[in-house]
Each structure stands twice: as C-alpha cells, then as structure tokens.
XYZ file of C-alpha atoms in Angstrom:
610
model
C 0.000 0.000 0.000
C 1.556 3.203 -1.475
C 1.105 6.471 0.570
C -0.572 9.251 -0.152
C 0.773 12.252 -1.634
C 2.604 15.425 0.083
C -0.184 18.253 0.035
C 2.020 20.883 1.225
C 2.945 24.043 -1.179
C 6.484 24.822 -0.675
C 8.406 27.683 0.948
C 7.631 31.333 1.153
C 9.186 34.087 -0.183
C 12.222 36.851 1.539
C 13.855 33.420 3.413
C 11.463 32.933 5.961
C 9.249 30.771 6.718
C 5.667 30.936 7.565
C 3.398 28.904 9.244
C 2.108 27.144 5.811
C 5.570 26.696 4.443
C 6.489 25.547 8.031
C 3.547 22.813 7.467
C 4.629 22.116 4.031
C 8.138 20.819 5.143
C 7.119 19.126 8.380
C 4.378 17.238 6.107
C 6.881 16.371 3.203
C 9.334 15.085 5.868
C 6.762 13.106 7.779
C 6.036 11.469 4.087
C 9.746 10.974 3.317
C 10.095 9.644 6.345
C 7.178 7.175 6.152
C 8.931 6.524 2.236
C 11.928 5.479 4.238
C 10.293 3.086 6.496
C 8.273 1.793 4.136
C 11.454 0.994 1.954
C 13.125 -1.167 4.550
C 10.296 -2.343 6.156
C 10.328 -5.351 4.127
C 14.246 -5.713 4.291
C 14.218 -5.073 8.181
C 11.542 -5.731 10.098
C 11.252 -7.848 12.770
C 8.522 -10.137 12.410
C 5.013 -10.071 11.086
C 3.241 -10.005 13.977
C 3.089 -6.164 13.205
C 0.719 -6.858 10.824
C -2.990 -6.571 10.718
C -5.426 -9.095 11.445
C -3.328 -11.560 13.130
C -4.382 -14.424 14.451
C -3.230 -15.620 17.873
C -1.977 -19.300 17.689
C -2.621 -19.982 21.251
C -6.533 -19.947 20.730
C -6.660 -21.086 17.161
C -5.462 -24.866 18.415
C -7.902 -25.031 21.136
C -11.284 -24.395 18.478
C -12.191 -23.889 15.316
C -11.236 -20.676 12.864
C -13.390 -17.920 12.585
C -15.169 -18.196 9.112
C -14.447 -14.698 8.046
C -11.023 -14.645 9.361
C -8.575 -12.875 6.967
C -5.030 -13.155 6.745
C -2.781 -10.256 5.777
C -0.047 -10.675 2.474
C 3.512 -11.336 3.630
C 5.512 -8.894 2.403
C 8.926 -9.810 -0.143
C 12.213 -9.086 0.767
C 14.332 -6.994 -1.259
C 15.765 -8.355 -4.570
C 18.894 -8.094 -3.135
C 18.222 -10.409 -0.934
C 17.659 -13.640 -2.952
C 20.584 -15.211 -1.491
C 19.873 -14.552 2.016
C 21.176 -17.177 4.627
C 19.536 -15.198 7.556
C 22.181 -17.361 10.374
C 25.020 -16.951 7.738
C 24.774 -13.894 6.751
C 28.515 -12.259 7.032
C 26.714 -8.458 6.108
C 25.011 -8.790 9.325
C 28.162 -10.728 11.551
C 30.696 -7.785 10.149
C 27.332 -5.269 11.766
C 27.279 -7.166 15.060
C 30.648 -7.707 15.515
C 31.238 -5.503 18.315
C 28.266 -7.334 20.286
C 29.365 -10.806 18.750
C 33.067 -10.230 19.500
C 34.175 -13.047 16.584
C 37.557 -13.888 16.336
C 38.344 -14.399 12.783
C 41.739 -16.092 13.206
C 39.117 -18.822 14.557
C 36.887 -18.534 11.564
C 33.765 -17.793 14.132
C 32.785 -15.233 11.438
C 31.446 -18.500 9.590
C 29.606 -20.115 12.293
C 26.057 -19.733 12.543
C 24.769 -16.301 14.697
C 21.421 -15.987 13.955
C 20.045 -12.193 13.723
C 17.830 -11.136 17.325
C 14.329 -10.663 17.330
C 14.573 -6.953 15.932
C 16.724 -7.849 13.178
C 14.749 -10.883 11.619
C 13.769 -10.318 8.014
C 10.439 -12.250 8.229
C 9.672 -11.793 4.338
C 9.285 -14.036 1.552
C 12.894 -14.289 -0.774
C 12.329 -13.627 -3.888
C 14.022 -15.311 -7.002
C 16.316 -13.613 -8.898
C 15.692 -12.518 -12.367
C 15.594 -14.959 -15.092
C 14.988 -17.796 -12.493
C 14.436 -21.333 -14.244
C 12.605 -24.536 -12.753
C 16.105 -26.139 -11.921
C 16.902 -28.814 -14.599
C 16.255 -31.993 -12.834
C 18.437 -35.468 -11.670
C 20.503 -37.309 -13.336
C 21.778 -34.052 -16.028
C 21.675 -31.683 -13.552
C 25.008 -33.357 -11.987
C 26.671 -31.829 -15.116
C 24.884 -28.689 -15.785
C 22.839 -25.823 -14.376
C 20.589 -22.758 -15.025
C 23.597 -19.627 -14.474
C 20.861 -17.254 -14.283
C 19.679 -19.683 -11.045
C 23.070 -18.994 -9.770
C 24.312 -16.093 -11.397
C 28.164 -16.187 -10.322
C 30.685 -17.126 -13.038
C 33.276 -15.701 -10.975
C 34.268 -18.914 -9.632
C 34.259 -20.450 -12.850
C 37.299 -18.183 -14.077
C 38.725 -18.248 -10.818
C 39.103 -22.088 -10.858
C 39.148 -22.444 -14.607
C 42.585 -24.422 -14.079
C 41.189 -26.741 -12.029
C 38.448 -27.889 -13.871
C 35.619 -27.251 -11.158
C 32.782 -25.557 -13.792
C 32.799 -23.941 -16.772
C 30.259 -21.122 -17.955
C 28.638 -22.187 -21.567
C 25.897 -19.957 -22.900
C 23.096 -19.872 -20.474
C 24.286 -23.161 -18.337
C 27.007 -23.413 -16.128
C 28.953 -27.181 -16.774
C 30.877 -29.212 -14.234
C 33.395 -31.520 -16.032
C 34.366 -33.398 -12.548
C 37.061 -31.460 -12.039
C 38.739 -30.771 -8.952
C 41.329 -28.432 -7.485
C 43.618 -31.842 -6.215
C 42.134 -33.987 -9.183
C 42.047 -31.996 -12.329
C 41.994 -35.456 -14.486
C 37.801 -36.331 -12.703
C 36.893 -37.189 -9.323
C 35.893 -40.236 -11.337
C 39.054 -40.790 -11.447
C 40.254 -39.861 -8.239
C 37.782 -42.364 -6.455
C 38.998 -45.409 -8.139
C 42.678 -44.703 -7.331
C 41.634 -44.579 -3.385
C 39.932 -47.503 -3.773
C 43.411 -48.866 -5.521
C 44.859 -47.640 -2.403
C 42.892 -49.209 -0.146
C 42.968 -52.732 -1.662
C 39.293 -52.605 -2.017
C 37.806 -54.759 -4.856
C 36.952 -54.018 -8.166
C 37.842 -50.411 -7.545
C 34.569 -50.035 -5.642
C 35.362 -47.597 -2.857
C 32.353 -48.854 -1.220
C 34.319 -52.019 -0.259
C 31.224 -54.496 -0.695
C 28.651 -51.778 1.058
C 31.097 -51.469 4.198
C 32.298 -47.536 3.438
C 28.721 -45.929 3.223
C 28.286 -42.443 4.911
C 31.245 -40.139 3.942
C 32.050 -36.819 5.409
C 34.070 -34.370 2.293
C 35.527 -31.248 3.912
C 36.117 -28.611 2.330
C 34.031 -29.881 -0.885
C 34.484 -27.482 -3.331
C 31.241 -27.636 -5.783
C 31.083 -31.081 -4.411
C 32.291 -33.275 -7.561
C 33.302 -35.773 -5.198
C 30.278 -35.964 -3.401
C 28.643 -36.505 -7.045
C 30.821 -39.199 -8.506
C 30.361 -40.963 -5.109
C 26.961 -41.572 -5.923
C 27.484 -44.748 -8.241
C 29.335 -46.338 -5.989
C 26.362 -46.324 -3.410
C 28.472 -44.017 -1.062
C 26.759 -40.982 0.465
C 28.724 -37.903 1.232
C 27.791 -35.028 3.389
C 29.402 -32.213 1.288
C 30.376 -29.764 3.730
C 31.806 -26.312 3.220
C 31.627 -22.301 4.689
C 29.558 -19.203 3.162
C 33.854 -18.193 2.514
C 35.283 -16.383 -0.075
C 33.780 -19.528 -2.636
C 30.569 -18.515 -1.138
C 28.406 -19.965 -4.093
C 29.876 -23.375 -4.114
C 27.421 -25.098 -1.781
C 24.747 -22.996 -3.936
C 26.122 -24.809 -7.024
C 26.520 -28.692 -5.786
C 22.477 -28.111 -4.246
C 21.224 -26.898 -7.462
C 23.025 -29.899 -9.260
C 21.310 -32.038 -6.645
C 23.998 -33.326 -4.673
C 24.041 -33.782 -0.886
C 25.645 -30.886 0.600
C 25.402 -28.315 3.514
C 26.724 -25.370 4.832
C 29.013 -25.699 7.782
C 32.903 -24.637 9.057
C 35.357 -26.500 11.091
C 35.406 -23.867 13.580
C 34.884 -23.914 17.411
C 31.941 -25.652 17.705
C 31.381 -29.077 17.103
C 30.090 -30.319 13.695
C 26.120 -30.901 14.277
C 26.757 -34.707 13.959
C 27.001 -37.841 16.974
C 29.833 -39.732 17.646
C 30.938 -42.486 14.772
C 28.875 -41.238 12.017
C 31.042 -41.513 8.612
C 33.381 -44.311 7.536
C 35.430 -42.181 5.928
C 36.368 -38.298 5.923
C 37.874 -36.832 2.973
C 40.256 -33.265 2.662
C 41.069 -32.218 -0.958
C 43.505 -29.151 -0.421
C 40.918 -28.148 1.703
C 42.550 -25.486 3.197
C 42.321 -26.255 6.533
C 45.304 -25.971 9.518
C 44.972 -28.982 10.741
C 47.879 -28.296 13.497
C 45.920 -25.102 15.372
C 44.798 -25.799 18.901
C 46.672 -28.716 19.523
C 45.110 -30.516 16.331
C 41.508 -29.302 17.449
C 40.210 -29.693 14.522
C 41.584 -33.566 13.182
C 40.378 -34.464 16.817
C 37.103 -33.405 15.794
C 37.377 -35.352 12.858
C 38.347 -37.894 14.915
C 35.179 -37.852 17.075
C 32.611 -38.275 14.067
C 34.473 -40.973 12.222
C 33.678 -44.603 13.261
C 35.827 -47.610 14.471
C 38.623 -48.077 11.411
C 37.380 -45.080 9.463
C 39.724 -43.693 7.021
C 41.147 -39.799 6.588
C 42.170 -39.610 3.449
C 44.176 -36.165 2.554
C 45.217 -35.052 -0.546
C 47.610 -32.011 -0.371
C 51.046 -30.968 -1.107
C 51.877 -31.697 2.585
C 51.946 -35.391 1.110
C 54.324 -35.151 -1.362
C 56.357 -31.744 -1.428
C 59.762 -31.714 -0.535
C 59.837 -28.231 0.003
C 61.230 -27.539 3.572
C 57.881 -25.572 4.678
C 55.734 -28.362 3.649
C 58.290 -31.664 4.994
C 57.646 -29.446 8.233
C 53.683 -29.508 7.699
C 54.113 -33.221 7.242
C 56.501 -34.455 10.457
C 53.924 -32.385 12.688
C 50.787 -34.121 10.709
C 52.564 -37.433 11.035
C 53.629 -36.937 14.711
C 49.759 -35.908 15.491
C 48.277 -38.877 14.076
C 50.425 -41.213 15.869
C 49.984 -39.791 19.140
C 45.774 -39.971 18.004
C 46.752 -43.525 17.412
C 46.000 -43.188 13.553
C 48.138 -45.778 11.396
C 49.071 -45.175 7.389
C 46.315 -47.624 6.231
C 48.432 -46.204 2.551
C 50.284 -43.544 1.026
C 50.753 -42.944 -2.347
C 51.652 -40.156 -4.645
C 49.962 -36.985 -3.829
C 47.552 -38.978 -1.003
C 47.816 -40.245 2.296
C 45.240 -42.071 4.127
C 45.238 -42.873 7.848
C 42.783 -45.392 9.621
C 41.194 -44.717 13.273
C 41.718 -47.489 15.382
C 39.139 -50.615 16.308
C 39.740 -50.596 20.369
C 40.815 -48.775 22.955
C 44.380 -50.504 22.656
C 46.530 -47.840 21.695
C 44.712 -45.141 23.833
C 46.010 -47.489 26.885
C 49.277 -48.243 26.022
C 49.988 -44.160 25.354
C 52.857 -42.925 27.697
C 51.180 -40.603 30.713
C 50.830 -37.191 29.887
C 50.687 -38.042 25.598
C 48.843 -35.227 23.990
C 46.220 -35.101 23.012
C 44.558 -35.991 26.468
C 41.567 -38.425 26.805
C 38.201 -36.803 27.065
C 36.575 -36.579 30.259
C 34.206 -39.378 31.549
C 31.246 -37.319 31.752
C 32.116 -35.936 28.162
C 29.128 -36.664 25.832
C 30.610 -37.379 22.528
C 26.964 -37.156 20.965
C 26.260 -34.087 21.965
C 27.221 -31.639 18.851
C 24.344 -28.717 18.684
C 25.805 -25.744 19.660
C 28.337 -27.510 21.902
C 32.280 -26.270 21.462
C 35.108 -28.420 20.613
C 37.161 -30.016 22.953
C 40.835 -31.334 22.294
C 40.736 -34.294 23.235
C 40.228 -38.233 22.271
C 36.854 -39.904 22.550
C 37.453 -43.561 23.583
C 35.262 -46.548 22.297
C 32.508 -47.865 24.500
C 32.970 -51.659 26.003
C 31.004 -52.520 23.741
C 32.519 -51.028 20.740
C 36.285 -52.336 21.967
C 34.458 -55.740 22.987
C 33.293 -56.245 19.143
C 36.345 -54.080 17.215
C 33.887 -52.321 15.637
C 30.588 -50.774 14.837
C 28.524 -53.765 14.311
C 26.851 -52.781 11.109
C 25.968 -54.669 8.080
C 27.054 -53.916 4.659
C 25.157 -51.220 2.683
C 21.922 -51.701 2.135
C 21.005 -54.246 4.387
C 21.931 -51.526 7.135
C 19.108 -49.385 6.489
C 16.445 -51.660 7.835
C 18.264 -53.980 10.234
C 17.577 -52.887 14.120
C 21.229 -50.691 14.432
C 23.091 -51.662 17.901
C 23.237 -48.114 19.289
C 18.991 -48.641 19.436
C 19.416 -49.701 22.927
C 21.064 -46.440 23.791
C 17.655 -44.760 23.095
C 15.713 -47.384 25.070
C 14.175 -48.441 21.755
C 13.251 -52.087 20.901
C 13.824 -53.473 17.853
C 10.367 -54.503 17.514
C 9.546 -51.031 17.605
C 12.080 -50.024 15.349
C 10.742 -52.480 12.625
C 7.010 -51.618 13.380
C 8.321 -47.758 12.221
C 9.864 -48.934 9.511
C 7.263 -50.497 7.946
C 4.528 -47.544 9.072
C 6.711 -45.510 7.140
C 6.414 -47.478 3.891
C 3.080 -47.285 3.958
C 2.785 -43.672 4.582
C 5.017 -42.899 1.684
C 3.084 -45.266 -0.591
C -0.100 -42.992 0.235
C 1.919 -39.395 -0.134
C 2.830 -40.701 -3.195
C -0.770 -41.678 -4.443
C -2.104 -38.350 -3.592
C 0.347 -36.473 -5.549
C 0.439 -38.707 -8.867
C -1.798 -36.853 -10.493
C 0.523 -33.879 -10.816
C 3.853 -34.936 -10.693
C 6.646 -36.698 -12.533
C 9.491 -39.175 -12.404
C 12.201 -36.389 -12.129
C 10.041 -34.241 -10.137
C 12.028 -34.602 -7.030
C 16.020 -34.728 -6.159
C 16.672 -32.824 -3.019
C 14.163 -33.927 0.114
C 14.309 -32.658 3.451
C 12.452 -34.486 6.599
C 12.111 -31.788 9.005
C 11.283 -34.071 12.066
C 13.279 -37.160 11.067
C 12.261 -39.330 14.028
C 14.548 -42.690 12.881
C 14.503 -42.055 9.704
C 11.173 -43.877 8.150
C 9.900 -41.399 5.630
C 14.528 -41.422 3.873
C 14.196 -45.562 4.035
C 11.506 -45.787 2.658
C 12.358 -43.677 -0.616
C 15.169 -46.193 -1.078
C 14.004 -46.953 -4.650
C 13.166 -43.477 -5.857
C 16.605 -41.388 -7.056
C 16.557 -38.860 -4.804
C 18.660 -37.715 -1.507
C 16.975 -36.838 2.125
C 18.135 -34.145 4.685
C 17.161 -36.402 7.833
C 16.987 -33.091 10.409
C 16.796 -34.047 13.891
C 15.337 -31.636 16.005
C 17.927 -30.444 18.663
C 15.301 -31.785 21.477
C 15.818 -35.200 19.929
C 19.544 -35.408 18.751
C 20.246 -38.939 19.774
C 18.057 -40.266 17.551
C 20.351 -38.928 14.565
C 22.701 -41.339 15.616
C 20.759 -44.049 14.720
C 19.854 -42.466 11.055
C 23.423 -42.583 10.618
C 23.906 -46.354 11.280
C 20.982 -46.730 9.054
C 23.396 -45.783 5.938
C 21.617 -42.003 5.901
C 22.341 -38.624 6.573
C 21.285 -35.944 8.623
C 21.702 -33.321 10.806
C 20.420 -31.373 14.085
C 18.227 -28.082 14.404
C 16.534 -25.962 16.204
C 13.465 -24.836 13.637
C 13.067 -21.469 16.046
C 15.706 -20.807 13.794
C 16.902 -20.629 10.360
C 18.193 -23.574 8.385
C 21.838 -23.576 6.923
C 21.406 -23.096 3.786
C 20.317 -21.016 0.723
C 16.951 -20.403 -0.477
C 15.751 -22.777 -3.257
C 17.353 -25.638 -2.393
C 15.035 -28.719 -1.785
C 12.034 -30.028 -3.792
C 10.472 -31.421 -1.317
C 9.488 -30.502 2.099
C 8.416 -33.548 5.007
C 7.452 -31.542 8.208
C 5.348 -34.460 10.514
C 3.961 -32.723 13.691
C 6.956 -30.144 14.014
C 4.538 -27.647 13.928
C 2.737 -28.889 17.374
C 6.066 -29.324 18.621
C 7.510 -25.800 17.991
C 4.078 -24.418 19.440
C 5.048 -25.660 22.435
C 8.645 -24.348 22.762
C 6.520 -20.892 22.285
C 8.245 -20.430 19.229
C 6.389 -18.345 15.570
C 4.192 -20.724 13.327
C 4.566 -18.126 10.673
C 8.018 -17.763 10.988
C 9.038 -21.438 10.133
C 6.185 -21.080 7.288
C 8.189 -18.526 5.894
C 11.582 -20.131 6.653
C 10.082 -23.414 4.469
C 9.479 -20.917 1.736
C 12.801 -20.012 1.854
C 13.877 -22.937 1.190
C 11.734 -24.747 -1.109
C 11.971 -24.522 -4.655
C 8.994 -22.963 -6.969
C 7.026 -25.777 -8.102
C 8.006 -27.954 -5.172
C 5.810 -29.439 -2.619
C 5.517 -29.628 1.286
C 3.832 -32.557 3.043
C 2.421 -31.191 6.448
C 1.402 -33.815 8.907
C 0.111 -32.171 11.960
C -3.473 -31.694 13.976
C -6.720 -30.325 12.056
C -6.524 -26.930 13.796
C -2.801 -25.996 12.962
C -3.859 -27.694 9.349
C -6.899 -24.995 8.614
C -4.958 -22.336 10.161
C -1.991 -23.145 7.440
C -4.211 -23.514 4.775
C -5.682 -19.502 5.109
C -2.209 -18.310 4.618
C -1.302 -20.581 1.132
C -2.222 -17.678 -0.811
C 0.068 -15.064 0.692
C 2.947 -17.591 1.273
C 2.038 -18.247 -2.858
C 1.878 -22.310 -1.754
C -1.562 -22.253 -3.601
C -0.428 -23.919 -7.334
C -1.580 -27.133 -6.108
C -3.255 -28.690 -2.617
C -4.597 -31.745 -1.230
C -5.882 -32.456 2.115
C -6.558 -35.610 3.327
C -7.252 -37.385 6.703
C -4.671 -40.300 6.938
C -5.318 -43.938 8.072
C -4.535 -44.431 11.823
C -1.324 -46.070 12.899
C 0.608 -46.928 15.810
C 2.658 -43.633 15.527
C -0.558 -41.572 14.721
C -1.275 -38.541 17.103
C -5.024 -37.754 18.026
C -6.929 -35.645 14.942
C -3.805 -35.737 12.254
C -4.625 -34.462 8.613
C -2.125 -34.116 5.949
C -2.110 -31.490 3.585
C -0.165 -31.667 0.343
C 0.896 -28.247 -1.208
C 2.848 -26.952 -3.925
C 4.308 -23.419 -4.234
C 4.068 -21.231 -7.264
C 7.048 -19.436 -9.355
C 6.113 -16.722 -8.983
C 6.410 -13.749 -12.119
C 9.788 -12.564 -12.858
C 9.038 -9.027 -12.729
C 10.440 -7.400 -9.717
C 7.283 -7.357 -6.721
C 6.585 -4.475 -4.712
C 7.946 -4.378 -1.231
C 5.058 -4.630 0.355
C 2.463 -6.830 -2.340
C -1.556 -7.083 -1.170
C-alpha cells in the first residue's frame, strides 16, 4: 500500500518561513520519512506479527477458525536479498561484531549467529531474475541454469582446475577438482586402488557408506560418489567460494553449509566411515590438532582420513615441516598409514581402545573426560581431546553394522542407547512405507518421475519417511530436532544422513534448495517451545523450490490455520488435504495437507504486495 501524496505548497518568499511553508516541510518530511520506512520495512523488520489481522496461535489450536477470518499478504524481501542465509549472513556478523566479539583467526565469522528478534527479516525471498525450474536429476550433476546462480566468478577463478565452466546460459561441471584436475571419477577409483578394495569399488562391498568431504568445493566428489552407493555429506563455509554449496544443491547433490570452527560439527559420535580433505585449506595443526580431533570424534571404528595435499608429497622444507607435525599428530591420536601414495595419504582410526592405553602418561592429546558426551554436537564447542570406544565397541572391534543396504532396515546396535526395541524399530519402519506409498498416491496426479532430487524431513524421528524412498533417485536431509539429537545417531547407522536443528531458527542453507518438504507434527512441537508458526512457514518458503511441494502432517486446527495463509505464502499452485489412516505412531486428529508453491512472475514485486 503506497502512501498518499505530500499536500504541502512549498516555501515562502524573503527566506522565511511561515506557518504554511512551516507545514509544508514538516508534512513532506513526515512522508519521506514514512517513504523510508516503508522501503526497509520489508528488508528489516522484525517479524510479522506487526501486521494486521493476526491471528493468535494460542486460541486457534484449542477451536475452530473464525469463518471470516482474513489473513494479511507477507511482504517480499528486497531483490537483493535472494541469497539470504539469515544465520550466515557475514553483512550482518561484520554489523554485530562488536556485540558478537568473533575472532576471525578462529573462523567464528562462519559459524552460525542468527540475527535477534529486531533484526529478523520475516519476508518471503524472492528469485532472482531470469529464475528457471532447476533442470532436474541425473543431467543436472553436469549442468545448471547460471541465471539460477548467477556467479561465473568462480568459474574463471578455478578455470585451471576444472571445477565448472560457464557455456551460454548453463554453467557445466566436467568433474574437475582443485587436487584432481583429471575427474573425481578418477580420483575415487585410485583410493579404492589404495585401499585394496575390490573391483575399484570404494564402497568395499557396502562397508564404506556415509562419507564426510571437507572442504568440498562444488562437491564433484560428493557426485561421482553416488554410483558407488556411497553418500557424502558435502560440507563447506559461506567463505570467499561462497556460491559453491549454492552450485553442488542446485546440481542435486548432498551438501550443507558448515565450518570447522569452534563448535562441534552438528553430527554424533561415529557417524562416517570415511572423511575426505582435498587441499581443503584447513590448519589442521591449530589448537593442539583441534580440529583432526574433531574429525576424529565423528568418524567410526577403522574409518579412514584420506588427505590429498602438497603436505603429502612436497619436498619443500615448509611443507616436509607440515608433514613431520601431521605425522607426529596422528600417531599420538593412534591413527596408522592404512596407505600412502603419490599426492595422497590415508590414515585409519583405530578398532579398540588398545593404543589409547598403552599411550605414555601425559601423551597429547589428552583423553576426554568421563562425563564428556561425545553425541552431543548442537551448539556444543570443541574439545581437544580423544573420545574412547565404549565396552562394547572395543568388545566387538567395531561398529557392528551390516554392509550397505542391508543396514538401512536392520535394528542398528546403538537402538538400545535410546531405550528403543527393535520390535519397535521395525514396526516404524514399515509404518513408514506405507505412509510414503499414500503421499505418493495423492500427488500422482501432478507430478513426474524427475520431479524430485533434493528432500528434506524436518522431524526425522529414525529415519522412516529417507528408508523408505530407497528406490526413488533422490537424496533426504534427515533433520533431527535439537530436542531429539540422539536419535540422529541411529539415522546414521541406518546408511543415511542428517543433521540437528533448532526450527526457532533458520536452516543452513540457501533459499531454493530442496524439492520437497516432510514436516510431521513439528509444527505442534515448535508451538510448544513458544516459538512463531509463521516464521518457520516462511523459513520453508525459503527454502523450497517454486514448483516444489511440502507434506504437512500435523493436527486439524494448525492444518486450517496453514491452509488460510497458502495464498500469501504463494503455496496455492496445487493442494490436497486428506485425513490419513490411523497407525501406531498416529497422534489424536492428524490431517495431511499436500501443497505446492508457485514461481512466482519474474518481474520485480513491490515491497510490500496485497
């Protein structure tokens, strides 16, 4: 809404000013003023609960909605801010940093620090001009829309290494990376050469599943993985490459925002077989090895490092110096050379607690405290120290998993931990199937084989809804609400991936990213941690493509209340509401609603559009 026009005159005559002239001004500065505000309104403020008409969610789950109840537009956020990461966003740390106090030599400037109440930019992100329905799985591993990510800069910038190349109105990705320029096609059967591991399958007959690749680049690795039935979490910072986790989501490969850092990676204990460092930049030596420890802590019994850098090979004085401290480090972590060769090195963890016991007193790094909770990992700093096995895990050398697949649906051993049975874990298991089967019914109709790539389960649980898309060629996001982080464990010894969150906050990562949204009861839950059912609305629109769909799950009241604000959140393309068959793991009153959002025109909307 547009306001009206100044009706003031202007000044009077001989330099003074009278009392109409005096009105004049004072009314074309109140309207400048209001201009102002109105302009960065929709960049800046807070929340829309300043909005008319809205509803309280308190009373709208304890009766019905009032028939004429009308829910104001959201308003859309400044072109500029199509990229927006709102806990990322290094414009708003380099504001705060007085308050935040970040010290960069720690690289706490790439941690997440979400913006306070005041500073929230509760609009919808808008995308940016020329925006394309993302070419879909299996081409888009090779090629992309540039005007979807509209930086070439990296392109030129790595041009050498073979990472992308910028062709017409596409962006390519030849496999190249900056340690194997040749393909990380490649690259992955020469580890597996390494290794000893048959057939060149780095897999190892479904034993090397979940792999963690620092530092990933545009995540080339991560892609080339794929065939081998390996999963990779491709993890890297909003850094100078900001783009490149923009680039390896848009190509549909598993990937995430995150930054070896101070605080702990948002993973448990003995999640990934193997983690991988291509020249990833990274000291590994700071802190008293910090940061390798920490790698240490999410890698499981007899997982592998493998590091590819100069530090392997040079012969340089600077980099033999690199390598005696690297070597020294590992030993005293009790890491062996599993193999070295050429331009790689690749250590193995140990099985037991053997070598931890027969270190010499006082051998750094120390062992971690008993009470130290090596599971914990949202929000929780890193420590420098060792994790040692369980009796159990040093009883059995190992993690007692089966091969890939058979993993995903056999009862893990770390269950017990959680006081779950494995009855119940198969009874979920196959509830899940089912449930999928349905979602998948409802939405035939209206979509295709390639419609989905990139899914996220907002409330994970064990990881059901991921297992049972086994089949289908797509990746899940298994998030694990921070309330419930020992259950990501278990997803992880399933042969998935995930990661914690709190969803009173913004997710890691850019806006557009995932086809498909699976939120079951999270929004009950975050009613009753007192946190914004509008907000998380708007943080799903973030993050969801245009033409992709969210599956709500949640109580008749919270459904109906959703469904009046489709048409502002522009979720109104497509819907479907249904009342599911009861289960065991069904709540009291659960409908599902099935919704897909619109792309919305690609000339530039008004701040504030009614």
């Amino acid at each position: 809404m547009k306001p009206p026009p100044p009706q003031g005159r202007g000044a009077g005559c001989g330099g003074a000013l009278g009392r109409r002239a005096f009105a004049s001004l004072l009314a074309a500065a109140t309207v400048a003023l209001a201009l102002l505000c109105l302009f960065y309104g929709a960049a800046f403020a807070p929340s829309i609960r300043g909005l008319p008409l809205r509803f309280d969610f308190r009373a709208r789950t304890t009766g019905a909605l009032p028939a004429d109840l009308v829910v104001p537009s959201i308003p859309v956020c400044d072109a500029r801010l199509s990229e927006l990461i709102p806990c990322l966003d290094r414009g708003l740390h380099y504001q705060l940093r007085l308050r935040l106090r970040l010290n960069l030599s720690l690289m706490e400037h790439y941690e997440r620090h979400c913006p306070p109440p005041q500073r929230r930019l509760n609009c919808l992100i808008p995308p940016p001009i020329g925006y394309q329905v993302p070419i879909r799985w299996p081409r888009s591993r090779d090629e992309v829309w540039k005007a979807n990510i509209p930086h070439p800069h990296l392109a030129a910038e790595k041009s050498d290494q073979r990472w992308m190349v910028v062709n017409g109105d596409k962006i390519n990705f030849p496999g190249g990376g900056t340690h194997f320029h040749t393909g990380a096609d490649k690259y992955i059967v020469h580890l597996a050469q390494m290794l000893d591991f048959p057939n060149g399958k780095l897999n190892n007959g479904g034993n090397i599943r979940n792999v963690l690749d620092v530092g990933c680049g545009v995540a080339s690795f991560g892609a080339y993985l794929l065939s081998h039935d390996i999963l990779a979490m491709s993890l890297a910072p909003n850094d100078v490459h900001e783009n490149q986790i923009q680039f390896a989501l848009e190509r549909g490969i598993p990937a995430t925002l995150g930054v070896l850092g101070t605080m702990r990676l948002p993973y448990p204990s003995r999640s990934f077989e193997m983690a991988h460092c291509s020249r990833c930049r990274i000291d590994w030596l700071q802190r008293d090895g910090i940061l390798l420890l920490e790698v240490d802590r999410v890698l499981r019994p007899g997982g592998y490092f493998v590091y590819s850098s100069p530090e392997a090979y040079a012969s340089d004085p600077v980099n033999r110096n690199i390598w005696r401290q690297m070597s020294d480090l590992a030993q005293r972590m009790c890491w062996r050379v599993a193999s070295k060769k050429n331009q790689t090195v690749i250590w193995a963890k140990p099985l037991t607690n053997g070598c931890y016991m027969r270190r010499v007193p006082g051998t750094l790094p120390p062992m971690c405290e008993r009470d130290d909770d090596p599971d914990a990992a949202w929000n929780v700093p890193m420590k420098a120290c060792l994790t040692p096995y369980s009796k159990r895990v040093n009883k059995f050398k190992g993690s007692e998993l089966r091969p890939w697949p058979e993993r995903l649906t056999a009862p893990p051993p770390r269950l017990e931990e959680l006081g779950i049975s494995s009855t119940n874990f198969s009874e979920d298991t196959v509830i899940w199937r089912s449930r999928v089967i349905q979602y998948w019914k409802h939405m035939k109709p209206e979509i295709q084989k390639d419609s989905f790539r990139n899914i996220m389960d907002m409330s994970a649980n064990l990881g059901g809804f991921a297992a049972s898309l086994r089949k289908k060629d797509v990746w899940v996001m298994n998030v694990v609400p921070f309330t419930e982080s020992g259950k990501l464990k278990v997803i992880y010894d399933r042969g998935l991936m995930g990661t914690i969150h709190n969803w009173c906050e913004s997710f890691s990562t850019y806006p557009r990213t995932y086809d498909l949204l699976h939120a079951w009861l999270l929004f009950s839950e975050i009613e009753k941690q007192g946190c914004s059912m509008e907000d998380l609305l708007i943080e799903m629109d973030r993050i969801l493509r245009p033409y992709g769909y969210a599956i709500i799950r949640d109580k008749a009241a919270i459904i109906n209340y959703i469904k009046k604000l489709l048409p502002a959140l522009r979720w109104d393309d497509w819907t479907f509401e249904v009342e599911p068959k009861k289960d065991a793991l069904s709540s009291v009153n659960e409908r599902v609603l099935i919704v897909r959002k619109k792309l919305w025109d690609q000339k530039p909307p008004d701040l504030w559009e009614l």
